[in-house]
XYZ file of C-alpha atoms in Angstrom:
660
model
C 361.200 12.364 182.648
C 363.222 13.694 179.640
C 363.313 16.811 177.058
C 363.995 15.191 173.694
C 365.269 16.767 170.168
C 362.618 18.171 168.111
C 360.809 15.657 166.127
C 359.323 18.704 164.127
C 360.624 22.296 164.157
C 359.027 24.980 162.543
C 361.307 27.403 161.583
C 359.488 31.345 160.449
C 356.687 29.308 158.737
C 354.116 31.044 156.504
C 351.769 30.349 154.265
C 350.103 32.453 151.387
C 347.447 31.898 149.031
C 347.269 33.578 145.529
C 344.205 33.355 143.617
C 345.224 35.241 140.547
C 346.774 38.743 141.884
C 344.436 38.205 145.642
C 346.633 37.080 148.032
C 346.194 35.938 151.478
C 348.150 35.154 154.147
C 346.945 32.292 156.563
C 350.536 31.391 158.868
C 352.655 34.001 159.597
C 356.415 33.455 160.673
C 355.279 30.511 162.680
C 358.433 28.438 164.697
C 357.297 25.520 166.627
C 358.790 22.740 167.998
C 357.111 19.321 169.020
C 359.428 16.450 170.499
C 358.301 13.073 170.043
C 355.914 11.472 172.521
C 354.457 14.624 172.843
C 350.429 14.948 173.602
C 349.683 18.736 171.840
C 346.558 20.200 171.004
C 346.422 23.166 169.267
C 343.638 25.487 169.566
C 341.504 28.215 167.658
C 338.267 29.756 166.398
C 337.505 29.098 162.814
C 339.948 30.816 160.423
C 342.808 31.344 162.919
C 345.065 28.679 160.220
C 344.859 25.898 163.062
C 344.535 23.130 160.037
C 346.448 24.684 157.552
C 349.059 24.295 159.745
C 348.193 20.536 160.274
C 347.983 20.313 156.640
C 352.341 22.007 156.736
C 352.983 19.004 159.731
C 351.026 16.431 157.530
C 353.279 16.981 154.438
C 349.716 17.473 152.776
C 350.986 21.194 152.194
C 354.075 23.039 151.540
C 355.421 26.514 153.405
C 355.470 29.247 151.328
C 358.501 30.896 153.798
C 360.444 29.257 155.637
C 362.123 26.329 157.022
C 359.692 22.924 158.224
C 362.773 20.173 160.087
C 361.495 16.680 160.885
C 364.337 14.728 162.719
C 366.125 17.445 161.222
C 366.373 16.474 157.466
C 364.214 19.872 155.117
C 360.763 18.401 154.465
C 361.394 21.225 150.897
C 363.956 18.510 149.754
C 361.537 16.072 149.482
C 359.699 15.424 146.281
C 356.149 13.802 145.497
C 356.631 10.419 146.715
C 359.484 11.430 149.600
C 356.749 13.034 150.860
C 354.141 9.749 150.802
C 356.834 8.003 151.994
C 356.012 10.412 154.838
C 353.007 10.392 155.012
C 352.360 6.351 155.167
C 355.379 5.584 157.457
C 355.176 8.973 159.866
C 351.989 10.078 159.956
C 348.187 8.747 160.408
C 345.875 11.007 159.747
C 342.449 11.685 161.863
C 339.616 13.980 160.201
C 336.609 15.854 161.755
C 334.437 14.009 158.554
C 336.616 10.717 158.745
C 337.189 10.650 155.138
C 336.483 7.276 154.308
C 335.803 6.316 150.495
C 332.655 5.531 150.257
C 333.176 2.240 148.122
C 334.799 0.457 150.521
C 334.036 -1.299 153.593
C 335.912 -1.276 156.695
C 337.890 -3.486 156.660
C 338.895 -2.608 152.999
C 339.329 1.671 154.368
C 341.402 0.200 156.898
C 344.074 -1.591 154.822
C 344.377 1.640 152.837
C 347.479 2.497 154.100
C 348.711 -0.634 153.935
C 348.151 -1.199 150.203
C 350.771 1.416 149.305
C 353.224 0.302 152.050
C 353.306 -2.944 150.538
C 352.084 -5.138 152.902
C 350.820 -8.854 151.680
C 347.169 -9.182 151.268
C 346.487 -11.895 154.067
C 348.603 -9.478 156.789
C 346.776 -6.364 156.183
C 343.646 -8.338 155.798
C 344.003 -9.697 159.460
C 346.164 -6.730 161.281
C 342.591 -4.415 159.614
C 340.701 -6.564 161.479
C 342.782 -6.860 164.782
C 343.100 -3.128 164.634
C 338.416 -2.559 164.366
C 338.004 -5.490 166.271
C 340.637 -4.108 169.045
C 338.443 -0.501 168.835
C 334.705 -2.510 169.313
C 333.776 -2.699 165.559
C 334.659 -6.632 165.223
C 330.721 -7.390 163.874
C 331.354 -4.054 161.700
C 333.965 -5.217 159.629
C 332.078 -5.795 156.441
C 329.821 -2.445 157.009
C 330.619 0.489 154.307
C 330.724 3.763 156.112
C 327.030 4.676 155.634
C 326.102 1.797 157.688
C 328.130 3.131 160.217
C 327.330 5.637 163.247
C 329.530 8.634 163.284
C 331.122 7.218 166.149
C 331.751 3.928 164.926
C 333.158 5.989 160.834
C 335.614 7.782 163.641
C 337.248 4.390 164.801
C 337.290 3.179 161.279
C 339.018 6.122 160.622
C 341.388 6.134 163.756
C 342.374 2.570 162.977
C 343.470 2.993 159.624
C 345.310 6.079 161.114
C 347.290 2.874 162.942
C 347.476 0.341 159.907
C 351.326 1.548 159.949
C 352.462 1.965 162.798
C 352.809 5.523 162.750
C 354.557 7.466 165.056
C 352.453 10.499 165.058
C 349.012 10.762 165.175
C 347.430 14.349 163.314
C 343.682 14.497 164.801
C 341.841 16.935 162.926
C 338.355 18.031 164.932
C 337.704 14.211 165.978
C 335.116 14.741 168.315
C 333.604 17.804 166.387
C 331.150 15.669 164.469
C 330.597 13.069 167.068
C 327.915 13.052 170.167
C 329.141 13.279 173.827
C 329.879 10.012 174.846
C 331.574 9.134 171.014
C 333.806 12.254 171.804
C 334.854 11.029 175.030
C 335.545 7.863 173.526
C 337.428 9.375 170.687
C 339.765 11.285 173.343
C 339.746 8.159 175.646
C 341.797 6.224 172.595
C 344.240 8.759 171.453
C 344.973 9.320 175.423
C 345.875 5.674 175.162
C 347.429 6.012 171.438
C 349.858 8.755 173.690
C 350.615 6.012 176.448
C 351.802 3.867 174.397
C 354.656 5.969 173.035
C 352.606 7.864 169.629
C 352.923 11.687 169.327
C 349.032 13.046 169.427
C 348.344 16.370 168.081
C 344.912 17.332 167.967
C 343.507 20.395 166.100
C 340.259 21.577 167.995
C 338.337 24.890 168.711
C 337.283 23.690 172.089
C 338.637 24.160 174.913
C 337.218 20.621 176.959
C 338.771 18.456 173.990
C 342.202 20.712 174.422
C 341.902 19.983 177.881
C 343.367 16.467 177.370
C 346.181 17.179 176.267
C 349.624 18.099 177.960
C 350.840 20.809 175.763
C 348.420 23.435 174.293
C 349.194 26.192 171.797
C 346.524 28.878 171.162
C 346.337 30.248 167.185
C 345.081 33.193 165.759
C 345.216 34.748 162.602
C 347.656 32.757 161.480
C 350.209 33.467 164.471
C 350.457 31.136 167.712
C 349.151 33.485 170.690
C 350.246 31.193 173.136
C 352.377 28.007 173.894
C 351.883 26.521 177.397
C 355.410 24.836 176.396
C 356.574 21.067 176.351
C 356.491 18.596 178.827
C 358.882 16.261 179.938
C 357.793 12.806 178.435
C 358.752 9.710 180.472
C 361.598 7.709 178.986
C 360.849 9.403 175.627
C 362.537 7.519 173.038
C 365.504 9.779 171.449
C 364.300 10.499 167.622
C 368.542 9.856 166.399
C 367.941 5.568 167.975
C 367.832 3.423 165.317
C 365.018 1.751 167.276
C 362.744 4.037 166.519
C 363.006 4.974 163.079
C 362.808 2.801 160.072
C 366.426 1.613 159.488
C 367.857 2.248 155.399
C 367.547 -1.545 154.808
C 363.601 -1.432 155.674
C 362.869 1.234 153.360
C 364.642 -0.587 150.707
C 362.405 -3.445 151.883
C 359.243 -1.718 151.822
C 360.049 0.107 148.454
C 360.542 -2.973 146.713
C 357.599 -4.162 148.531
C 355.860 -1.503 146.627
C 357.503 -2.190 143.656
C 356.557 -6.108 143.283
C 353.201 -5.842 145.025
C 351.639 -2.888 144.709
C 352.409 -3.066 141.250
C 350.485 -6.684 140.370
C 347.774 -6.641 138.535
C 345.473 -8.260 140.500
C 345.459 -5.598 143.178
C 344.873 -3.020 141.058
C 342.205 -4.568 139.468
C 340.299 -5.985 142.680
C 339.969 -1.713 143.253
C 338.983 -0.798 140.308
C 336.244 -3.809 139.968
C 335.001 -2.153 143.622
C 334.914 1.719 142.021
C 333.137 0.665 138.772
C 330.567 -1.882 141.046
C 330.235 1.728 142.554
C 328.008 3.486 139.973
C 326.935 0.352 137.948
C 324.976 2.430 135.100
C 327.649 4.351 134.405
C 330.168 1.900 133.960
C 327.144 0.060 131.751
C 326.906 3.282 129.678
C 330.856 3.259 129.462
C 330.852 -0.895 128.525
C 328.004 0.194 126.090
C 330.605 2.259 123.428
C 332.887 -0.177 123.213
C 330.515 -2.837 122.801
C 329.462 -1.627 119.856
C 332.746 -0.158 118.256
C 334.568 -3.921 119.210
C 331.824 -6.013 117.357
C 331.602 -3.586 115.136
C 334.966 -3.811 113.831
C 334.928 -7.668 114.536
C 331.721 -8.052 112.250
C 333.358 -5.985 109.695
C 335.848 -7.037 108.958
C 334.463 -10.984 109.274
C 332.236 -9.646 106.541
C 334.937 -7.745 104.282
C 336.880 -11.348 104.432
C 333.974 -13.234 103.609
C 333.309 -11.305 100.558
C 336.989 -12.029 99.976
C 337.546 -15.070 99.933
C 334.148 -15.737 97.997
C 335.361 -13.855 95.267
C 338.507 -15.383 95.201
C 337.226 -19.088 95.158
C 334.705 -18.293 92.301
C 337.972 -16.634 90.708
C 339.687 -19.623 91.705
C 336.938 -22.152 90.338
C 337.618 -21.054 86.763
C 341.076 -21.588 87.295
C 344.454 -19.759 87.890
C 346.851 -21.424 85.860
C 345.155 -20.202 82.365
C 345.872 -17.466 80.101
C 342.434 -16.313 78.703
C 343.204 -14.949 74.936
C 340.388 -12.568 73.240
C 340.295 -11.167 70.062
C 340.776 -7.534 69.705
C 343.307 -5.429 70.581
C 344.477 -4.556 73.899
C 342.936 -1.558 75.589
C 339.936 -1.677 73.077
C 336.325 -2.001 74.022
C 334.527 -4.933 71.020
C 332.859 -3.617 68.539
C 330.154 -4.942 66.736
C 331.221 -4.270 63.240
C 333.640 -7.493 62.681
C 336.898 -6.060 63.946
C 337.068 -7.833 66.671
C 336.966 -11.347 64.817
C 340.609 -12.119 65.098
C 341.087 -15.808 66.432
C 340.967 -18.479 64.201
C 341.059 -22.145 65.385
C 344.323 -22.288 63.828
C 345.256 -20.299 66.582
C 344.524 -22.621 69.562
C 346.204 -25.363 67.660
C 349.718 -23.347 67.763
C 349.085 -21.994 70.828
C 349.157 -26.010 72.390
C 351.469 -26.965 70.930
C 354.216 -24.347 73.193
C 356.301 -25.147 76.076
C 354.009 -25.311 79.713
C 351.346 -25.057 77.772
C 348.909 -28.494 79.038
C 346.599 -27.313 76.912
C 344.992 -24.583 74.777
C 340.275 -24.575 74.723
C 338.861 -22.762 71.321
C 335.357 -21.761 72.420
C 332.907 -20.009 70.341
C 329.419 -19.160 72.103
C 325.836 -17.858 70.813
C 322.479 -17.805 72.280
C 319.945 -20.674 70.673
C 316.396 -22.083 71.781
C 316.110 -25.721 73.149
C 313.067 -28.038 73.178
C 312.873 -30.767 74.600
C 308.827 -32.406 75.073
C 306.497 -29.230 75.174
C 309.067 -27.284 77.192
C 311.116 -24.295 75.230
C 314.357 -22.882 76.711
C 316.878 -19.768 75.894
C 320.168 -20.521 76.975
C 323.839 -20.208 75.805
C 325.684 -22.388 73.123
C 329.460 -23.190 73.588
C 331.231 -24.684 70.755
C 334.518 -26.238 72.481
C 336.913 -29.072 72.407
C 337.233 -32.197 74.323
C 340.012 -30.087 76.417
C 337.541 -28.041 78.454
C 336.577 -30.152 81.267
C 340.836 -30.292 81.878
C 340.863 -26.349 81.690
C 337.899 -25.212 83.537
C 338.263 -27.840 85.847
C 334.494 -29.278 85.321
C 334.186 -32.760 85.862
C 331.202 -34.209 84.237
C 328.741 -35.306 86.455
C 327.002 -37.741 84.332
C 327.371 -39.486 81.066
C 330.573 -38.262 78.913
C 332.101 -35.017 77.374
C 332.545 -34.250 73.360
C 335.829 -36.264 72.713
C 337.928 -35.712 69.007
C 336.049 -38.250 67.000
C 332.455 -36.433 67.639
C 334.164 -32.466 66.352
C 336.204 -34.501 63.427
C 332.809 -36.234 61.880
C 330.670 -33.020 63.130
C 328.626 -35.153 65.631
C 325.237 -33.416 66.341
C 325.931 -34.723 70.068
C 325.587 -32.099 73.342
C 326.460 -31.747 76.970
C 324.199 -30.074 79.164
C 324.801 -27.674 82.013
C 322.926 -28.849 85.131
C 320.926 -25.324 84.844
C 319.719 -25.943 81.804
C 319.077 -30.248 81.976
C 317.112 -28.931 85.563
C 314.957 -26.586 83.487
C 314.711 -28.979 80.283
C 313.944 -32.012 82.043
C 313.114 -31.706 85.332
C 315.156 -31.634 88.294
C 316.798 -35.223 89.643
C 315.470 -36.241 86.026
C 317.848 -38.383 83.520
C 318.786 -36.573 80.189
C 321.423 -38.890 78.850
C 320.499 -40.528 75.481
C 317.207 -38.412 75.176
C 317.000 -35.585 72.196
C 317.188 -31.726 72.968
C 316.345 -29.651 69.918
C 318.485 -26.689 69.364
C 317.219 -23.785 66.523
C 314.929 -27.082 65.720
C 318.477 -29.320 64.940
C 317.984 -32.239 67.302
C 320.865 -33.349 68.627
C 321.780 -36.292 71.278
C 322.075 -35.608 74.893
C 325.869 -37.523 76.057
C 326.538 -36.309 79.073
C 325.232 -33.495 81.709
C 328.362 -30.902 83.634
C 329.246 -30.875 87.306
C 327.228 -27.737 89.212
C 330.187 -24.816 88.422
C 327.591 -22.208 90.185
C 327.878 -18.227 89.546
C 330.880 -16.263 88.446
C 332.281 -13.316 90.493
C 330.402 -11.231 88.434
C 327.138 -13.257 89.306
C 326.088 -15.349 85.633
C 325.353 -18.531 86.446
C 328.203 -20.790 84.789
C 325.714 -23.949 84.498
C 323.276 -21.777 82.068
C 324.960 -23.468 78.545
C 325.211 -26.401 76.875
C 328.532 -27.492 74.874
C 328.834 -29.033 71.355
C 331.866 -29.557 69.668
C 333.182 -27.364 67.793
C 332.962 -28.186 64.362
C 329.213 -28.806 64.749
C 328.430 -25.313 66.532
C 330.492 -23.642 64.297
C 328.811 -25.443 61.151
C 325.436 -26.439 62.101
C 324.363 -23.744 64.884
C 326.394 -20.071 65.133
C 327.485 -20.111 62.166
C 330.896 -18.426 62.006
C 334.594 -19.619 61.856
C 336.192 -16.714 64.084
C 336.725 -18.068 68.527
C 334.974 -16.053 70.648
C 338.061 -17.052 73.420
C 341.078 -19.337 73.508
C 341.894 -20.558 77.301
C 344.854 -21.907 77.500
C 346.452 -23.822 80.354
C 349.866 -24.057 81.907
C 351.929 -26.369 84.089
C 354.225 -24.593 85.687
C 352.756 -21.110 87.304
C 356.505 -19.686 87.802
C 356.769 -19.648 84.396
C 353.292 -17.841 83.716
C 355.453 -14.472 82.344
C 357.398 -16.797 80.361
C 354.589 -18.896 78.350
C 352.211 -15.490 78.211
C 354.710 -13.951 76.274
C 355.689 -16.916 74.326
C 352.052 -17.327 73.275
C 352.019 -13.389 72.218
C 355.128 -13.931 70.197
C 353.514 -17.042 68.615
C 350.066 -15.402 67.768
C 351.799 -12.778 66.544
C 353.576 -13.962 63.898
C 350.542 -15.739 63.005
C 348.590 -12.587 63.092
C 351.228 -11.196 60.217
C 352.623 -8.685 63.516
C 349.747 -7.061 64.077
C 348.560 -7.497 67.809
C 345.014 -7.981 66.940
C 344.287 -9.863 70.399
C 344.424 -9.366 73.884
C 345.882 -11.934 76.343
C 345.051 -11.690 80.174
C 346.591 -13.985 83.319
C 344.503 -15.442 85.955
C 346.451 -15.357 88.746
C 347.396 -11.673 87.969
C 344.084 -11.073 87.794
C 343.572 -12.912 91.121
C 345.563 -11.095 92.806
C 344.319 -7.852 91.643
C 340.844 -8.950 92.493
C 342.485 -9.495 96.242
C 344.149 -6.550 96.587
C 340.926 -4.555 95.822
C 338.720 -6.774 98.582
C 341.776 -5.791 100.857
C 340.792 -2.407 100.129
C 337.253 -3.364 100.573
C 338.257 -4.735 104.411
C 340.104 -1.957 105.331
C 337.739 0.592 105.077
C 335.422 -1.400 106.362
C 337.959 -1.950 109.233
C 337.916 1.621 109.209
C 334.435 2.595 109.469
C 333.944 0.207 112.364
C 337.277 1.928 114.396
C 335.139 4.895 114.000
C 332.789 3.261 116.318
C 335.707 2.278 118.932
C 337.055 5.717 118.988
C 333.817 7.094 120.041
C 334.378 4.540 122.322
C 337.050 5.359 123.485
C 336.121 9.402 123.668
C 333.500 7.630 125.884
C 335.718 6.643 127.842
C 337.647 9.074 127.949
C 334.963 11.050 128.804
C 333.397 8.790 132.389
C 337.012 8.613 133.696
C 337.438 12.578 133.455
C 333.852 12.885 135.118
C 335.030 9.893 137.776
C 338.016 11.671 138.902
C 336.046 14.923 139.467
C 333.591 12.688 141.799
C 336.395 10.725 143.078
C 338.826 13.776 144.325
C 338.232 13.263 147.413
C 338.562 9.540 147.716
C 342.231 10.639 145.693
C 343.215 13.263 148.545
C 342.106 10.284 150.830
C 344.458 7.923 148.939
C 347.848 10.585 148.613
C 346.876 11.248 152.299
C 347.457 7.688 153.339
C 350.464 6.878 151.114
C 349.546 7.091 147.844
C 352.519 7.710 145.581
C 351.703 9.580 142.068
C 352.487 6.293 140.479
C 349.938 4.223 142.556
C 347.236 6.898 141.630
C 347.752 6.714 137.914
C 347.980 3.528 137.924
C 344.733 2.747 139.626
C 342.763 5.302 137.124
C 344.464 3.664 134.008
C 343.808 0.317 135.316
C 339.910 1.326 135.759
C 339.846 2.626 132.349
C 341.455 -1.020 130.850
C 339.281 -3.017 132.983
C 336.441 -1.151 131.323
C 337.853 -1.973 128.046
C 339.081 -4.985 128.618
C 335.451 -5.864 129.367
C 333.672 -4.490 126.898
C 336.479 -5.607 124.338
C 335.740 -9.191 125.986
C 331.668 -8.525 124.732
C 332.051 -6.415 121.987
C 334.265 -10.113 120.664
C 331.291 -12.021 121.865
C 328.555 -9.957 120.648
C 329.771 -8.888 116.426
C 330.824 -13.093 116.671
C 327.378 -13.748 117.466
C 326.002 -11.365 114.993
C 328.291 -12.373 112.252
C 326.791 -15.815 112.896
C 323.181 -14.726 112.548
C 324.350 -12.935 109.214
C 326.004 -15.824 108.238
C 323.336 -17.988 108.456
C 320.639 -15.302 106.301
C 323.187 -15.822 103.738
C 325.928 -13.721 103.624
C 329.586 -14.748 103.010
C 331.419 -14.761 106.727
C 335.152 -15.785 107.335
C 335.975 -16.206 111.382
C 339.894 -15.561 111.493
C 341.712 -14.704 114.841
C 342.890 -11.513 113.084
C 340.200 -9.340 113.426
C 339.029 -10.983 117.015
C 341.996 -10.060 118.683
C 342.634 -6.621 116.137
C 339.597 -5.521 117.557
C 339.910 -6.766 121.449
C 343.373 -5.009 121.157
C 342.450 -1.798 119.927
C 339.962 -1.970 122.742
C 343.133 -2.373 125.096
C 345.109 0.111 123.881
C 341.438 2.584 123.630
C 341.577 2.165 127.698
C 345.393 2.557 127.631
C 345.549 6.106 125.592
C 342.528 7.239 126.967
C 342.680 6.398 130.540
C 345.785 8.312 130.669
C 344.565 11.843 130.676
C 342.283 11.155 132.842
C 344.739 9.612 135.692
C 347.295 12.105 135.203
C 345.158 14.775 136.347
C 343.934 12.965 139.105
C 347.609 11.467 139.885
C 348.766 15.362 140.152
C 346.078 16.630 142.162
C 347.101 18.498 145.536
C 346.047 16.950 148.152
C 344.900 19.401 150.299
C 342.998 20.273 147.144
C 341.542 16.677 147.055
C 340.037 16.817 150.287
C 338.602 19.620 150.537
C 336.840 18.350 147.743
C 333.025 17.934 147.845
């Protein structure tokens, strides 16, 4: 029988709680030493300060004044994470109200301290099941706390206290909520633990329970009223013995395990999914906000990109290597008084002679009434040159186009657009060789153009017929001036230089008067693309607001989650969770919600966009919007999950454990 050095040494400990200007001192100048291997009962009535003393002993709370030495080290010098390591490796807590995590099974509850100690999943599962089986709960391993009796829950609590082979067992009213037989069983287990060399400290108000201990300390009004004194312990190991405490190498190894294992996303995600399953309805509501936000981003950007691409394709169908010359001074509207009638066929001939110009196509247009058989139809006439199909990239579907001979001899021949052909002769009919009266002048149909579609501004390009330039000028339209000249260039990199050369040529031909306008179709395409990009960004911004609202919903739900699970946080802290563990857990939960919501949102968005596409809406599916939407959802979870996580990580363990 030996007397060892003090394992726990309290010197002048006081604890005062403050609420505004009101202060309450719960412990008064306590001096207490507890040695390794003792079985101590701290007894007192409610309000005597015994539970506060237990919280101080277990490093769940800090004294207001005095020193607490554990194995000779001043606990006040330790930070939050160092205290967490102490609770994880030195103390095992057995609470009166069990403090089990409601959503976890018995095995999972017992595993909690080992998770924070960095024990591998298989190892901790085997150890937890072994401890529970040894305590008679081998058939209750998968049961949740609500499926266990009070005595069984307390045994789970004891198994959890033993999970990391704690040297000090702190039991707060361990039999207070149990029937007499379960209470005896628990006390027998505590005695057995003491016989194995554990230091056991029981907090109780029951003299019968206290009688099982070797040493009795009575408290009243925050002071030690009586102490029966330390009892020599048979073969008690010295706290200075390296075999009795984790070596620095072991401690370092554990910290490395925590860094490598607990940071593992798989473990954090498993805990997050279990927590989210505990309240499915709330989780679904949270997901709904993210799903709507992400789906909105996907659909809006797909619609915006589709509209942009459609407009670009329509403009591109007109040709991007074109310079369009129109009459009238730059930045002026065309008038009806003839002042814009400034382009002549000679201008087209001069333009066609410039370097880098493939063709210059003169065009004059007007309206006419057509008749074929008993069918009348009104459309647009365009008198032009044979180079139009080349410049416009508009092939002839049937027959041939106009040639120079037709123009030279003022031939009465025409080429129909597909819309005109269908309206005059019927869809699928062959009009080649037939005659059409144009303003009562018969013209023979020598060709039908391939369908071109609508312009970017919605006009039907196929609702037109073409005649030779000279024929149209003399016999149909009755004018010499041109409505436009389309100049096709060869090298787009020389577009600006060619445009300036054309401008100078026309200025010289017009006596130095700039009574014409030149538009570069490539520049027009760029301007339209920029406009459509702005439109897409606007749509994306509107959708992003939905995602922002969903993110705020995540934050609100997570804040509620923290409030409701305050006691669980206290349990995790009491079993050794460090600040970063709690922070990580709640951030991962927010990320899991956002990730699931993001995936569902992307899926629903793609399905909805596909539905719009089948209804005729222009849609363009690209990976960019999908990745952007999912990335935003993930970032939303990270940003909006941090505040609740930070709040949870900084909760006082004593306050958290006492929460309802």
